[in-house]
Every structure is written in C-alpha cells, then in structure tokens.
Coordinates of C-alpha atoms and ligand atoms in Angstrom, one line a residue:
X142 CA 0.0 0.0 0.0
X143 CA 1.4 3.3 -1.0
X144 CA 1.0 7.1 0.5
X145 CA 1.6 8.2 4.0
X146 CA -1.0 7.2 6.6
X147 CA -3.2 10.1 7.6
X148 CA -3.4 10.2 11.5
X149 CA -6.6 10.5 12.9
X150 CA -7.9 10.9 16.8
X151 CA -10.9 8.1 16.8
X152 CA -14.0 9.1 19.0
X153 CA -15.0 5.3 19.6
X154 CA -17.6 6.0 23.0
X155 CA -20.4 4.1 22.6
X156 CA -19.4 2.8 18.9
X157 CA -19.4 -0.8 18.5
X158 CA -15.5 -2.0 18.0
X159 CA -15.2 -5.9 16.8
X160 CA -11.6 -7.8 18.4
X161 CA -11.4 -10.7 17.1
X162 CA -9.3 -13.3 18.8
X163 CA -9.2 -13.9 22.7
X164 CA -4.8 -14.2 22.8
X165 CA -2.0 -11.6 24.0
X166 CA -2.6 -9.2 21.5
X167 CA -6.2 -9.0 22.0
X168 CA -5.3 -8.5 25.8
X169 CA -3.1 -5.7 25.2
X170 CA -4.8 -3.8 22.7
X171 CA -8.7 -4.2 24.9
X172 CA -8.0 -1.9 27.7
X173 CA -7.4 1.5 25.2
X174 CA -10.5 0.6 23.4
X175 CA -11.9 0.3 27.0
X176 CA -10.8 3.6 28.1
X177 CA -11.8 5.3 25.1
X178 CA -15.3 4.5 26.0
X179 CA -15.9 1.5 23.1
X180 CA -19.0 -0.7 23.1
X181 CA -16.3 -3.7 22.5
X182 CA -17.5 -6.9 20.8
X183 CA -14.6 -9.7 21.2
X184 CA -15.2 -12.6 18.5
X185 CA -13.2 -16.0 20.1
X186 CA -13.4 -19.3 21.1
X187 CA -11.4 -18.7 23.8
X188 CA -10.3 -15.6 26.3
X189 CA -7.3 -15.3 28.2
X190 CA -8.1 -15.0 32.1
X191 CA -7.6 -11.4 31.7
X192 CA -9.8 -11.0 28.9
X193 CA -12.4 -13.2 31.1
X194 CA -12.2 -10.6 34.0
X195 CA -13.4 -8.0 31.5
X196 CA -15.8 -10.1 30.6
X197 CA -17.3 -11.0 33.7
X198 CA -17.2 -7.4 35.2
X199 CA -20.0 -6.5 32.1
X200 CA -17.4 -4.4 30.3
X201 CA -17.9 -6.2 27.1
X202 CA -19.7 -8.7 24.9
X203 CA -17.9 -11.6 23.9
X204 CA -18.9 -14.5 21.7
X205 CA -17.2 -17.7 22.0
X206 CA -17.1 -18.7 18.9
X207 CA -14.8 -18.1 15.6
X208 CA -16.0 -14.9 13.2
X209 CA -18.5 -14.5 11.2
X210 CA -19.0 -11.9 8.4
X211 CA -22.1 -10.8 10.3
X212 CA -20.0 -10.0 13.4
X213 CA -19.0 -6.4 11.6
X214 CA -22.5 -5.3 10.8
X215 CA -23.0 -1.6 13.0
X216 CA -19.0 -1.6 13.5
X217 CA -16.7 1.2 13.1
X218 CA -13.7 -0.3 13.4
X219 CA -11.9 -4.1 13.6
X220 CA -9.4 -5.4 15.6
X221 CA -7.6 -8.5 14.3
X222 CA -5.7 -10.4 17.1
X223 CA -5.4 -14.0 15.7
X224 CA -2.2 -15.5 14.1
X225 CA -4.2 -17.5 11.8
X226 CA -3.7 -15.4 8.7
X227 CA -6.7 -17.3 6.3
X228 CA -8.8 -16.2 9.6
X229 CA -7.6 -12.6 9.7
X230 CA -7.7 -12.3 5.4
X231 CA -11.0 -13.5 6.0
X232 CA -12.3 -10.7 9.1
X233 CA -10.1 -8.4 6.4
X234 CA -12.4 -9.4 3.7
X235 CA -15.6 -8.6 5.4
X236 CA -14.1 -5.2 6.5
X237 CA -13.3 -4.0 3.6
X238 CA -16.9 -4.8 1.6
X239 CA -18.1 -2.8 4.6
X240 CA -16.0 -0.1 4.5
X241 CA -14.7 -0.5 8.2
X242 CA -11.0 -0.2 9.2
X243 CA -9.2 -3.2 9.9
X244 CA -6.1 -2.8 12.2
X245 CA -4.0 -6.3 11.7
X246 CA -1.5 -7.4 14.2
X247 CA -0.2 -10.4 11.6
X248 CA 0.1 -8.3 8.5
X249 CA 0.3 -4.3 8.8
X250 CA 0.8 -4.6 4.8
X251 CA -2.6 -6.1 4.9
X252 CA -4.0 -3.6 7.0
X253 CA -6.2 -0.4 6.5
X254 CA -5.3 1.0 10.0
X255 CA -2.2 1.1 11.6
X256 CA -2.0 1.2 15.8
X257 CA 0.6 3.9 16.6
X258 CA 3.0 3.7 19.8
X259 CA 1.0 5.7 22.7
X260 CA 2.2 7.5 25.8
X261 CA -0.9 9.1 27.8
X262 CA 0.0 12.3 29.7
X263 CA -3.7 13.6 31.3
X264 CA -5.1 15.0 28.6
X265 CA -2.7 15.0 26.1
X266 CA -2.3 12.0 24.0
X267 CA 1.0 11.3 21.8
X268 CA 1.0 9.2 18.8
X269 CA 3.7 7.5 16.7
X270 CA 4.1 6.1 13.8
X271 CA 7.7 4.7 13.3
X272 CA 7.0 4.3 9.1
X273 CA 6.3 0.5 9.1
X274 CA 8.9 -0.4 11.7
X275 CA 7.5 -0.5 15.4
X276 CA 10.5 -0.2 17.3
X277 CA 11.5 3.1 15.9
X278 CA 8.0 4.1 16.8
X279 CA 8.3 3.0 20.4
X280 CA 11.7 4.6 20.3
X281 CA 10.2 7.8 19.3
X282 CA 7.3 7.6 21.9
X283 CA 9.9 6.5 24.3
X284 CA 11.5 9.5 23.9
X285 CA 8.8 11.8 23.4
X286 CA 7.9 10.4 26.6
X287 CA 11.0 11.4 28.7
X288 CA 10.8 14.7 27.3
X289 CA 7.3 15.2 28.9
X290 CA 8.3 13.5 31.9
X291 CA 11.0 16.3 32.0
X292 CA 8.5 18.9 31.8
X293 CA 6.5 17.6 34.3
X294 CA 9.4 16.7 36.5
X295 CA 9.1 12.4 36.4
X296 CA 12.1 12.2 34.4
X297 CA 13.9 8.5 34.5
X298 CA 17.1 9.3 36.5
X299 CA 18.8 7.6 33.9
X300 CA 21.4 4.5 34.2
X301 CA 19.9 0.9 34.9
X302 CA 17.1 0.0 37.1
X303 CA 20.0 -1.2 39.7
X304 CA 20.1 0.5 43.0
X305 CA 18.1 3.5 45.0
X306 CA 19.9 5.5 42.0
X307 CA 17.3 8.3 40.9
X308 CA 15.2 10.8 43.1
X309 CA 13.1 11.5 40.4
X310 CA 12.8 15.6 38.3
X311 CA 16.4 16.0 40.0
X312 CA 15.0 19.7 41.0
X313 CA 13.6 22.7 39.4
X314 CA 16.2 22.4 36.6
X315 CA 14.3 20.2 33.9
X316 CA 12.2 22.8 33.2
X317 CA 12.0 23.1 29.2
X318 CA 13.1 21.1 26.7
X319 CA 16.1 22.4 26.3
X320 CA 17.3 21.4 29.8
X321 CA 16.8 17.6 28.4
X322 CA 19.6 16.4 26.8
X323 CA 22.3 17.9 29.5
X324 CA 20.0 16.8 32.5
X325 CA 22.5 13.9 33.1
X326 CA 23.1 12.4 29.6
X327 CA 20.2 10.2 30.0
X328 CA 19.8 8.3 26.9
X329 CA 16.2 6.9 25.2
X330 CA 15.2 4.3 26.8
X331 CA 17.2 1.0 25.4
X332 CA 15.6 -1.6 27.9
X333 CA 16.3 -5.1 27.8
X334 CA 18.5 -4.7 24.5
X335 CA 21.3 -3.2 26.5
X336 CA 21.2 -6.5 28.2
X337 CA 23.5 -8.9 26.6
X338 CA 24.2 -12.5 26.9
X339 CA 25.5 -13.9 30.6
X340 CA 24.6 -11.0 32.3
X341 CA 22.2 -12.8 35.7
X342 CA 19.2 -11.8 35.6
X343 CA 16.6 -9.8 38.0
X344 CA 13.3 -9.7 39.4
X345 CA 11.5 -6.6 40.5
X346 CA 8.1 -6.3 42.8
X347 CA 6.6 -3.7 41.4
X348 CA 3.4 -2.4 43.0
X349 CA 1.3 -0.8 40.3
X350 CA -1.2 0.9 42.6
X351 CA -5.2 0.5 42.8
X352 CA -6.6 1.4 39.5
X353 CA -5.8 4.5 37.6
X354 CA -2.5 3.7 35.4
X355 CA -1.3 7.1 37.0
X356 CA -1.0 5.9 40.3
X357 CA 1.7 3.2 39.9
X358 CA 5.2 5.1 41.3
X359 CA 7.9 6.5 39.3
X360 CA 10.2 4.4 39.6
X361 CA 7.4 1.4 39.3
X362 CA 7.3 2.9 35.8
X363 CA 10.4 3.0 34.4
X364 CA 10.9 -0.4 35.4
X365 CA 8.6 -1.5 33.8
X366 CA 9.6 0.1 30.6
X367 CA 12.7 -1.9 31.0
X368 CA 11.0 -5.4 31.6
X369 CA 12.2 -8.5 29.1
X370 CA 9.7 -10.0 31.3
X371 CA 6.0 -8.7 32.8
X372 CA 4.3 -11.0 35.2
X373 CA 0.8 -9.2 35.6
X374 CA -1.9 -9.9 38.3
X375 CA -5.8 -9.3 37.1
X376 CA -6.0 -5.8 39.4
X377 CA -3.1 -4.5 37.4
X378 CA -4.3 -1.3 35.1
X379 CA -4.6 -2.6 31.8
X380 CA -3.5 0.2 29.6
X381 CA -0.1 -0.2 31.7
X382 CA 0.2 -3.1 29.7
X383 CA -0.8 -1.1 26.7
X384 CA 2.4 0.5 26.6
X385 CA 4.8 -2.3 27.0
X386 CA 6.9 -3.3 23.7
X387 CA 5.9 -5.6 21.3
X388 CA 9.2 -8.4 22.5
X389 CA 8.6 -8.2 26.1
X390 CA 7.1 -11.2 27.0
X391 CA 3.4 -10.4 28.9
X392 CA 2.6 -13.6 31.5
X393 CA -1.1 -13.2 33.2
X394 CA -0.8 -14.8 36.8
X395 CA -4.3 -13.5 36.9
X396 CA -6.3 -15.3 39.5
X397 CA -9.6 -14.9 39.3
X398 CA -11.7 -15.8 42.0
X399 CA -13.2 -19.0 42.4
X400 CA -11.8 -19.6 38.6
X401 CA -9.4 -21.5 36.6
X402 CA -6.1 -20.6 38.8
X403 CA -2.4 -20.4 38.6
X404 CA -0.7 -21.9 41.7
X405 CA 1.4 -19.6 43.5
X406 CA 4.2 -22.2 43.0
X407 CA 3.8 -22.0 39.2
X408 CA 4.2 -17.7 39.7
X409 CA 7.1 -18.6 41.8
X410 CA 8.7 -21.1 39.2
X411 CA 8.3 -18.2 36.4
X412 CA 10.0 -15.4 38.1
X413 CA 12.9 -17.8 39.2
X414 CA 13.6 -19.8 35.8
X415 CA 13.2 -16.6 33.7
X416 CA 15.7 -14.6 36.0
X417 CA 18.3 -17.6 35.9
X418 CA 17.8 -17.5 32.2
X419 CA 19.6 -13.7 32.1
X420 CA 15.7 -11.7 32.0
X421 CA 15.1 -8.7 34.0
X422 CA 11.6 -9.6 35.1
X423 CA 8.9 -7.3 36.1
X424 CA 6.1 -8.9 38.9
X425 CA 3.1 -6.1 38.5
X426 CA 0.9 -6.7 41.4
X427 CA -2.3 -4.3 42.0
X428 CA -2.0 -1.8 45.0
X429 CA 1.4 -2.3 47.0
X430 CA 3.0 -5.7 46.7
X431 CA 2.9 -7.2 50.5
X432 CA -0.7 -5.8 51.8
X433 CA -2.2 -9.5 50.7
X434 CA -0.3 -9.5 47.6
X435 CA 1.7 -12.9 48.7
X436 CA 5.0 -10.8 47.6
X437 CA 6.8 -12.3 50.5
X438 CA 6.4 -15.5 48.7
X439 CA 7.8 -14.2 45.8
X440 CA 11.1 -12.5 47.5
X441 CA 11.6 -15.7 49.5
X442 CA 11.1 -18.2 46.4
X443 CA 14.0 -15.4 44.7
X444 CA 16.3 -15.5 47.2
X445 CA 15.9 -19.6 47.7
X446 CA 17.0 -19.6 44.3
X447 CA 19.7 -16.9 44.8
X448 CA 17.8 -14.6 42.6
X449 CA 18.4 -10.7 43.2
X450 CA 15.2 -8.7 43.8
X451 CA 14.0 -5.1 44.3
X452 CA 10.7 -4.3 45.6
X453 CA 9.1 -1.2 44.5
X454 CA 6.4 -0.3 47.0
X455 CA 2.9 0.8 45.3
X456 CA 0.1 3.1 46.1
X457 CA -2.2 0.5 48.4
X458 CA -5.6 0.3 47.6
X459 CA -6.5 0.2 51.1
X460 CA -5.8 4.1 51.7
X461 CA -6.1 5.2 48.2
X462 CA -9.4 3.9 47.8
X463 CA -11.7 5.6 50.2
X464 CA -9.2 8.8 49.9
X465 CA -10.8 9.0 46.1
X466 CA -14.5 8.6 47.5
X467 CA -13.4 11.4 49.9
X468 CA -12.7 9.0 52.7
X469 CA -9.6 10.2 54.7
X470 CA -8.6 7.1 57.0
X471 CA -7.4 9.3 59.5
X472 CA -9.0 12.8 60.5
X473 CA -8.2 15.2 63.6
X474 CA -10.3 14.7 66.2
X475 CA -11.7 12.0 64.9
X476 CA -9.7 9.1 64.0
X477 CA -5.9 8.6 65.2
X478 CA -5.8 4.8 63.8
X479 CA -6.6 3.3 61.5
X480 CA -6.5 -1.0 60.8
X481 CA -6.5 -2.9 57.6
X482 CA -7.9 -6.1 57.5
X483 CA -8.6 -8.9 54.9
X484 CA -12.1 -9.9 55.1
X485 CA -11.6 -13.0 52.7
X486 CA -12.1 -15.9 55.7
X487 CA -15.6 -15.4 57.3
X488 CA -15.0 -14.5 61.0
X489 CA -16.4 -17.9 62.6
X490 CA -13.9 -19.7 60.6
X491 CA -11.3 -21.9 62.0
X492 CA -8.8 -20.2 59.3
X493 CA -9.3 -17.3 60.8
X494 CA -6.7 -14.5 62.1
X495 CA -8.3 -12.0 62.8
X496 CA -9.0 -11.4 66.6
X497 CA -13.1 -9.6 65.1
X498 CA -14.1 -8.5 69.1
X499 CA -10.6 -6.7 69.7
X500 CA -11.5 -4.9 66.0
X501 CA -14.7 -4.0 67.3
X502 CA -13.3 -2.3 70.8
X503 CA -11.1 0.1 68.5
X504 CA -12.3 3.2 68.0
X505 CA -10.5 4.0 64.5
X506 CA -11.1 3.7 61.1
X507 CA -11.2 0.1 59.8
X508 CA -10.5 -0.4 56.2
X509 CA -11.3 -4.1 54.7
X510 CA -10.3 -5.6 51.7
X511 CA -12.1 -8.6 50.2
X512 CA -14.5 -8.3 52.1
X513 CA -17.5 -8.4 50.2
X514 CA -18.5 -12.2 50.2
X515 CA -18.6 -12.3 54.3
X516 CA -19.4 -8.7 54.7
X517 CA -23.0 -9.7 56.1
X518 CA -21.0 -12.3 58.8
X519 CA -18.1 -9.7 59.7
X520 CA -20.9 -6.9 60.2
X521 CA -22.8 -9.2 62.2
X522 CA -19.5 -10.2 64.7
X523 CA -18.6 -6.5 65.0
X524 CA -22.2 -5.5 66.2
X525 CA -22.4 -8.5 68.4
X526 CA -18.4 -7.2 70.3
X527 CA -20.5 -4.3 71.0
X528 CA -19.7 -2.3 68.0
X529 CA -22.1 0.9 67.7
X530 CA -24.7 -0.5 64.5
X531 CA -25.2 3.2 63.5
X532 CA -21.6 3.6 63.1
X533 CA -21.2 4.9 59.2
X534 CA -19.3 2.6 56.7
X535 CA -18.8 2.8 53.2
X536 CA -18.1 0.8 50.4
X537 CA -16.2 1.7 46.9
X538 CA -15.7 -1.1 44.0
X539 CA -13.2 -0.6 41.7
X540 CA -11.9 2.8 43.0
X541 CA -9.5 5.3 41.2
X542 CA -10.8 3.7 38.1
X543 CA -13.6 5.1 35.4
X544 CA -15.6 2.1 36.7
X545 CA -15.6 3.3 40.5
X546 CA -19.1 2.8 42.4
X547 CA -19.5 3.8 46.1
X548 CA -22.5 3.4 48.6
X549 CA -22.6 4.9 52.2
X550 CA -24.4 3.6 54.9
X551 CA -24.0 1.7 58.4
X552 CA -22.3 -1.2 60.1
X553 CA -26.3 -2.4 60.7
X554 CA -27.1 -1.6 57.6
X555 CA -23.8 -2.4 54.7
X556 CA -24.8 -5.8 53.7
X557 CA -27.8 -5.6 52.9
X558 CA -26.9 -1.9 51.3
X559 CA -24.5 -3.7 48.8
X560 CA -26.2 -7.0 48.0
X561 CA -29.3 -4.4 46.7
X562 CA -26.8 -1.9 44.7
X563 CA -25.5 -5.1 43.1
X564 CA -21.6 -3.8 44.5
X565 CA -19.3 -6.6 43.2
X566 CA -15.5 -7.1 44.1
X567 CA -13.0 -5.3 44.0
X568 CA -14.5 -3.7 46.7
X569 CA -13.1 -2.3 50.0
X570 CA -15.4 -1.7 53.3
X571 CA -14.2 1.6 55.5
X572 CA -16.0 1.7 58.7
X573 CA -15.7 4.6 61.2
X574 CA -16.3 7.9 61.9
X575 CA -14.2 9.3 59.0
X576 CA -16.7 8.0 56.5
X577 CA -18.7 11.6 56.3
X578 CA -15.9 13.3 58.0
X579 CA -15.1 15.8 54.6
X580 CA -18.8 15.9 53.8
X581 CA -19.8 19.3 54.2
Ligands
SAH749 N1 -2.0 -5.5 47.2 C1 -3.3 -4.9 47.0 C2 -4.5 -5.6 47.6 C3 -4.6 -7.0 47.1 S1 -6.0 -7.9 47.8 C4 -3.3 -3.4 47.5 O1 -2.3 -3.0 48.2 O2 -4.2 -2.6 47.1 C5 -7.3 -7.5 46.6 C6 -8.3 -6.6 47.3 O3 -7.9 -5.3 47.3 C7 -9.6 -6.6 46.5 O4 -10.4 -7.7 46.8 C8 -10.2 -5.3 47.1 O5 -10.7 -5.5 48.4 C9 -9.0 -4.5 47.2 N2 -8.8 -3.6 46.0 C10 -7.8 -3.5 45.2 N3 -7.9 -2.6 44.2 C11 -9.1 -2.0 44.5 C12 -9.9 -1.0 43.8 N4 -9.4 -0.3 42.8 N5 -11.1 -0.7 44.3 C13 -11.6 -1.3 45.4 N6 -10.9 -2.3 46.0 C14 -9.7 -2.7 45.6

C-alpha cells in the first residue's frame, strides 16, 4: 500500500469496536478501546483470564465462537488479534466490503489501519508512527515520553534499574526542553537490548497501585519500561500493559476468584527460571505488593534460588481507595488509627486470624479488603463485640478507576446496602467515623 498514513484521533464511545481473537494481542490492545469508552465486541473461542475478567465485570460482549461476516454489521472499526492469517484475510475481507477499518496485528501490509506507539499524559495523547517499523515508533514515543516527563518533573534518573539510584525531576532544573539532553546524559530508553548475553538476571516487585495507570510510582514505571519479562496480576491497570513493547514477554498470573487458577508455586517457578535465564523480570501486582499480595512468597522463592530482587512499593488500595471517595482514613479529632484487615475468611472460621471482638473495641477507622462475600457475617461479629450498629461505613468497588461505584451507609445496615446496589468485588469496606468526616 502506497502514500503516508493520515493520522486520525478516533472518537469510539459508545461505537461498536469488533476484536477478534481472545490471545495476548487482544489482551493488550482491549483496555485502550476500554478507556476510550468502546462498546467492544470480542469474537473468540477462547479468552485469556484477563480477557475473562473483563468479561465478567460486564465491560464487554464476547462470543465464544470463531467470526462470522455478520459480526461487523454496525461496527466502526476491527481489531484483528489471531495468528491465523486465512482467519484474519477473511475478518479483512468482510471489513473491507463494509467499509470499516481493519487494524492487523499479523500483517500491517494487509492492514487499513495502523496502531501507533501511545504515551498518555492527562489530557494529552501522543502518537507515533515509526513508518512500518514499530520499534523506531516505540523509540520515538519512548523519547517523546521522557521529554514530557522532564516537563512535568518524572524524568527517568537515567542508568539501569539497579540500586536507590534516581530521586526523580532532580529539582527545578528540567524545566524546558532544552534542559533535556544535558540533565545527566540520559539516553532513550534501550531496555532489555542493553542486556547482553551472561549478564544474571533480575526480578522486581513492582506495585502498580489500585486502579488508575497514574497511580503506579515513578520508579514502578520506568521499570517497567525496562522489563524482558511482565508478570501481571488481574488488578493490574490494563492500559499499563498497553504500553509495554511488542518483544517483552506479557505472563497473566491472573487469579480470578473461584476460577481457573495459577498456583502460586507455578508464579514462583516463572520469576525464578526466567531470572536464571539472564531476563530482568517485572512482577506487577495491584496496590502495594505485600498488603495481601503474597510478595513475600515471591522474595523468598528469589532468594531460595539466589535470585536478586527489588521491591518497589505501590500506592495500596486500602488508603487510596476511600481517599478517592473522599474518605480520609485518619482525621483530627476524629480518628488517630486506622486497621487494615482482609475480610476473605468469614469471621467464625477456624482459618481465621483476625481477633473480630478486639477490631470491634477500637475506635478507629477500619479499612477491609475482600470483604464483600462475608461482609453480612463480619458486620454481624462486630455488632455482636458491642460495635455501635449506627456507626457509618462505606463501600467503593473498583476505585481510582472510570468504573468506581461507592455506597454509604451503616455497620447495621452495609450488607444488605451492597447486595441491593448489586456492589461486586473489587471492593473495600471503611468503617468509622471518618466516613462523612469531609462531607460538608
Ligand atoms: N495489594 C493490593 C491488595 C490485594 S488484595 C493493594 O495493596 O491494594 C485485593 C483486594 O484489594 C480486593 O479484593 C479489594 O478488596 C481491594 N482492591 C484492590 N484494588 C481495588 C480498587 N481499585 N477498588 C476497590 N478495592 C480494591
């Protein structure tokens, strides 16, 4: 296909978008479509747990099944995510007597639509397209990147990922973009390629925070841009995902509840045999990686194995989450603790650690996560220890994202509150006084 490609900023809310395929690609390129407010209709016999969560939370349609012509009727765009190129010709086929674009993961030649390298910055969107060869696109977003880091004062602190190296901006300096390239000769991000052969490998904990992709840290970030290896959990943000290169090597330990699972064991076998195999590996967990993350199993299968690891502490749901439904967990004068439980094993259980009466003699703010499935039998225990039943609680599902719901109510009164608004996990319970505390 000849002439340049004519770049174009796609309004897709509400406008039916077809993926077809369930796989990797599909994966990384449904989040974006997500974001941008798509009414997403995945074509596939099969979904990748990640895929399923999307899936199951209502956020698309998906038919199990291979594509049909039909599938394109009302769309404005298709996504073609299978390797099987008589399948794609085909979904390319039916495109094109429709007049609908047709983005192609197997064959950009064959393509009507290209997908450019994307870096998000608030409002402002960047775009690249590298001329038919993706890595000098990511290169250029990659850069493009940095430079608005530097304006904004994130910059990379340059060097490798080793070490505390890097308070990030460096100061009021990196002001303009002329202040770049003599801010301390950092150079475009090279990532794993600067990596040769022989040289031991790594594994970082990254927490990537509770939701919004602009919540995971700094220095989270850049690691991640230098990943050979991303080990992803469901709660991760998906378009963080979005903007990893096309040769890193994406694994979903998602572990969906009551679903098909990964064993820890098999998470733990990953990290260490791709790490002995010379990879820096990246393990993105949701929130902060040790508040019920099961990162200490992770360092301590690493270091059994003599593996080095960093652990990059996230933005934990457990105070992020209320703070964005305008829940403080502490307040003056009102709250000068505050505990964070896991509500996963019901209270009367024998599995149970959680001493539930000495919970309900605090006074402070108590913040529970997975809590939804006993919340009725944890409510109960805490009114029954003499817990105040008016005191207020709230409950947020999937906060700091575009999806977040929140309900307010009382400890009496929460259960039976959520079960009718239909509140699903992820969901966190804060009970106390500070729940009202900012309303004015
Ligand atoms: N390590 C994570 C928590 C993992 S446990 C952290 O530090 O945040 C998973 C639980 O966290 C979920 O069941 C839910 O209770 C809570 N959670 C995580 N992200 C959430 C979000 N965006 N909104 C509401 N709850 C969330």
């Amino acid at each position: 296909m000849s002439g340049n490609p004519y770049p174009l900023g796609l309004r897709l809310a509400r406008r039916r978008v077809v993926v077809v395929g369930g796989g990797a690609v599909a994966t990384r390129r449904v989040p974006a479509l997500l974001d941008a407010g798509a009414d997403v209709l995945l074509v596939s016999p099969e979904l990748t747990p990640a895929l399923r969560a999307h899936v199951d939370a209502g956020r698309l349609r998906w038919e199990p099944r291979r594509f049909a012509p039909a599938d394109l009727d009302g769309a404005w765009l298709v996504q073609v995510a299978v390797d099987d190129r008589v399948a794609a010709a085909a979904v390319s086929a039916a495109a094109a007597e429709r007049r609908i674009f047709c983005v192609r993961a197997d064959d950009r030649a064959a393509a009507t639509a290209w997908t450019p390298a994307v870096t998000r910055h608030g409002p402002v969107t960047v775009a690249v397209l590298g001329g038919g060869d993706p890595h000098r696109a990511m290169a250029v977003r990659d850069a493009v990147r940095d430079l608005l880091n530097v304006r904004t004062g994130l910059a990379p602190a340059g060097g490798t990922a080793a070490g505390p190296a890097g308070s990030p901006g460096g100061g009021p300096a990196a002001t303009g973009p002329e202040a770049a390239p003599g801010s301390g000769g950092r150079a475009p991000v090279a990532a794993g390629a600067a990596r040769g052969g022989g040289v031991p490998g790594r594994v970082a904990l990254v927490g990537a925070g509770p939701g919004d992709p602009e919540l995971i840290t700094v220095k989270g970030w850049r690691l991640l841009t230098e990943a050979d290896v991303v080990v992803a959990d469901r709660l991760v943000p998906g378009l963080l995902l979005d903007e990893l290169r096309p040769d890193v090597e994406l694994v979903d330990a998602s572990k969906i509840p009551y679903g098909p699972s990964r064993a820890q064991e098999e998470i733990n076998r990953i990290l260490v045999e791709r790490a002995l195999a010379g990879k820096f590996v990246v393990r993105l967990k949701g929130g902060d990686p040790y508040v019920f993350g099961r990162g200490g199993e992770e360092l301590l299968a690493c270091a059994e194995a003599g593996v080095p690891v960093t652990v990059v502490p996230g933005v934990t749901s457990s105070i992020a989450v209320p703070a964005v439904a305008g829940i403080p967990v502490t307040h003056r004068a009102v709250a000068h603790e505050f505990t964070v439980v896991s509500g996963h094993v019901a209270p009367d259980s024998p599995a149970s650690l959680v001493n539930w009466e000495a919970l309900a003699a605090l006074r402070g703010t108590l913040v529970i996560l997975m809590g939804l499935k006993n919340l009725a039998a944890i409510t109960a225990t805490l009114v029954r220890h003499g817990k105040d039943p008016a005191t207020p609680a709230a409950v947020v599902q999937e906060g700091t994202t575009g999806a977040q719901r929140s309900l307010r109510s009382t400890l009496d009164a929460v259960a039976a509150d959520v079960a009718a608004a239909g509140l699903r996990p992820p969901a966190i319970v804060v009970i106390g006084d500070v729940v009202g505390a900012l309303d004015v």
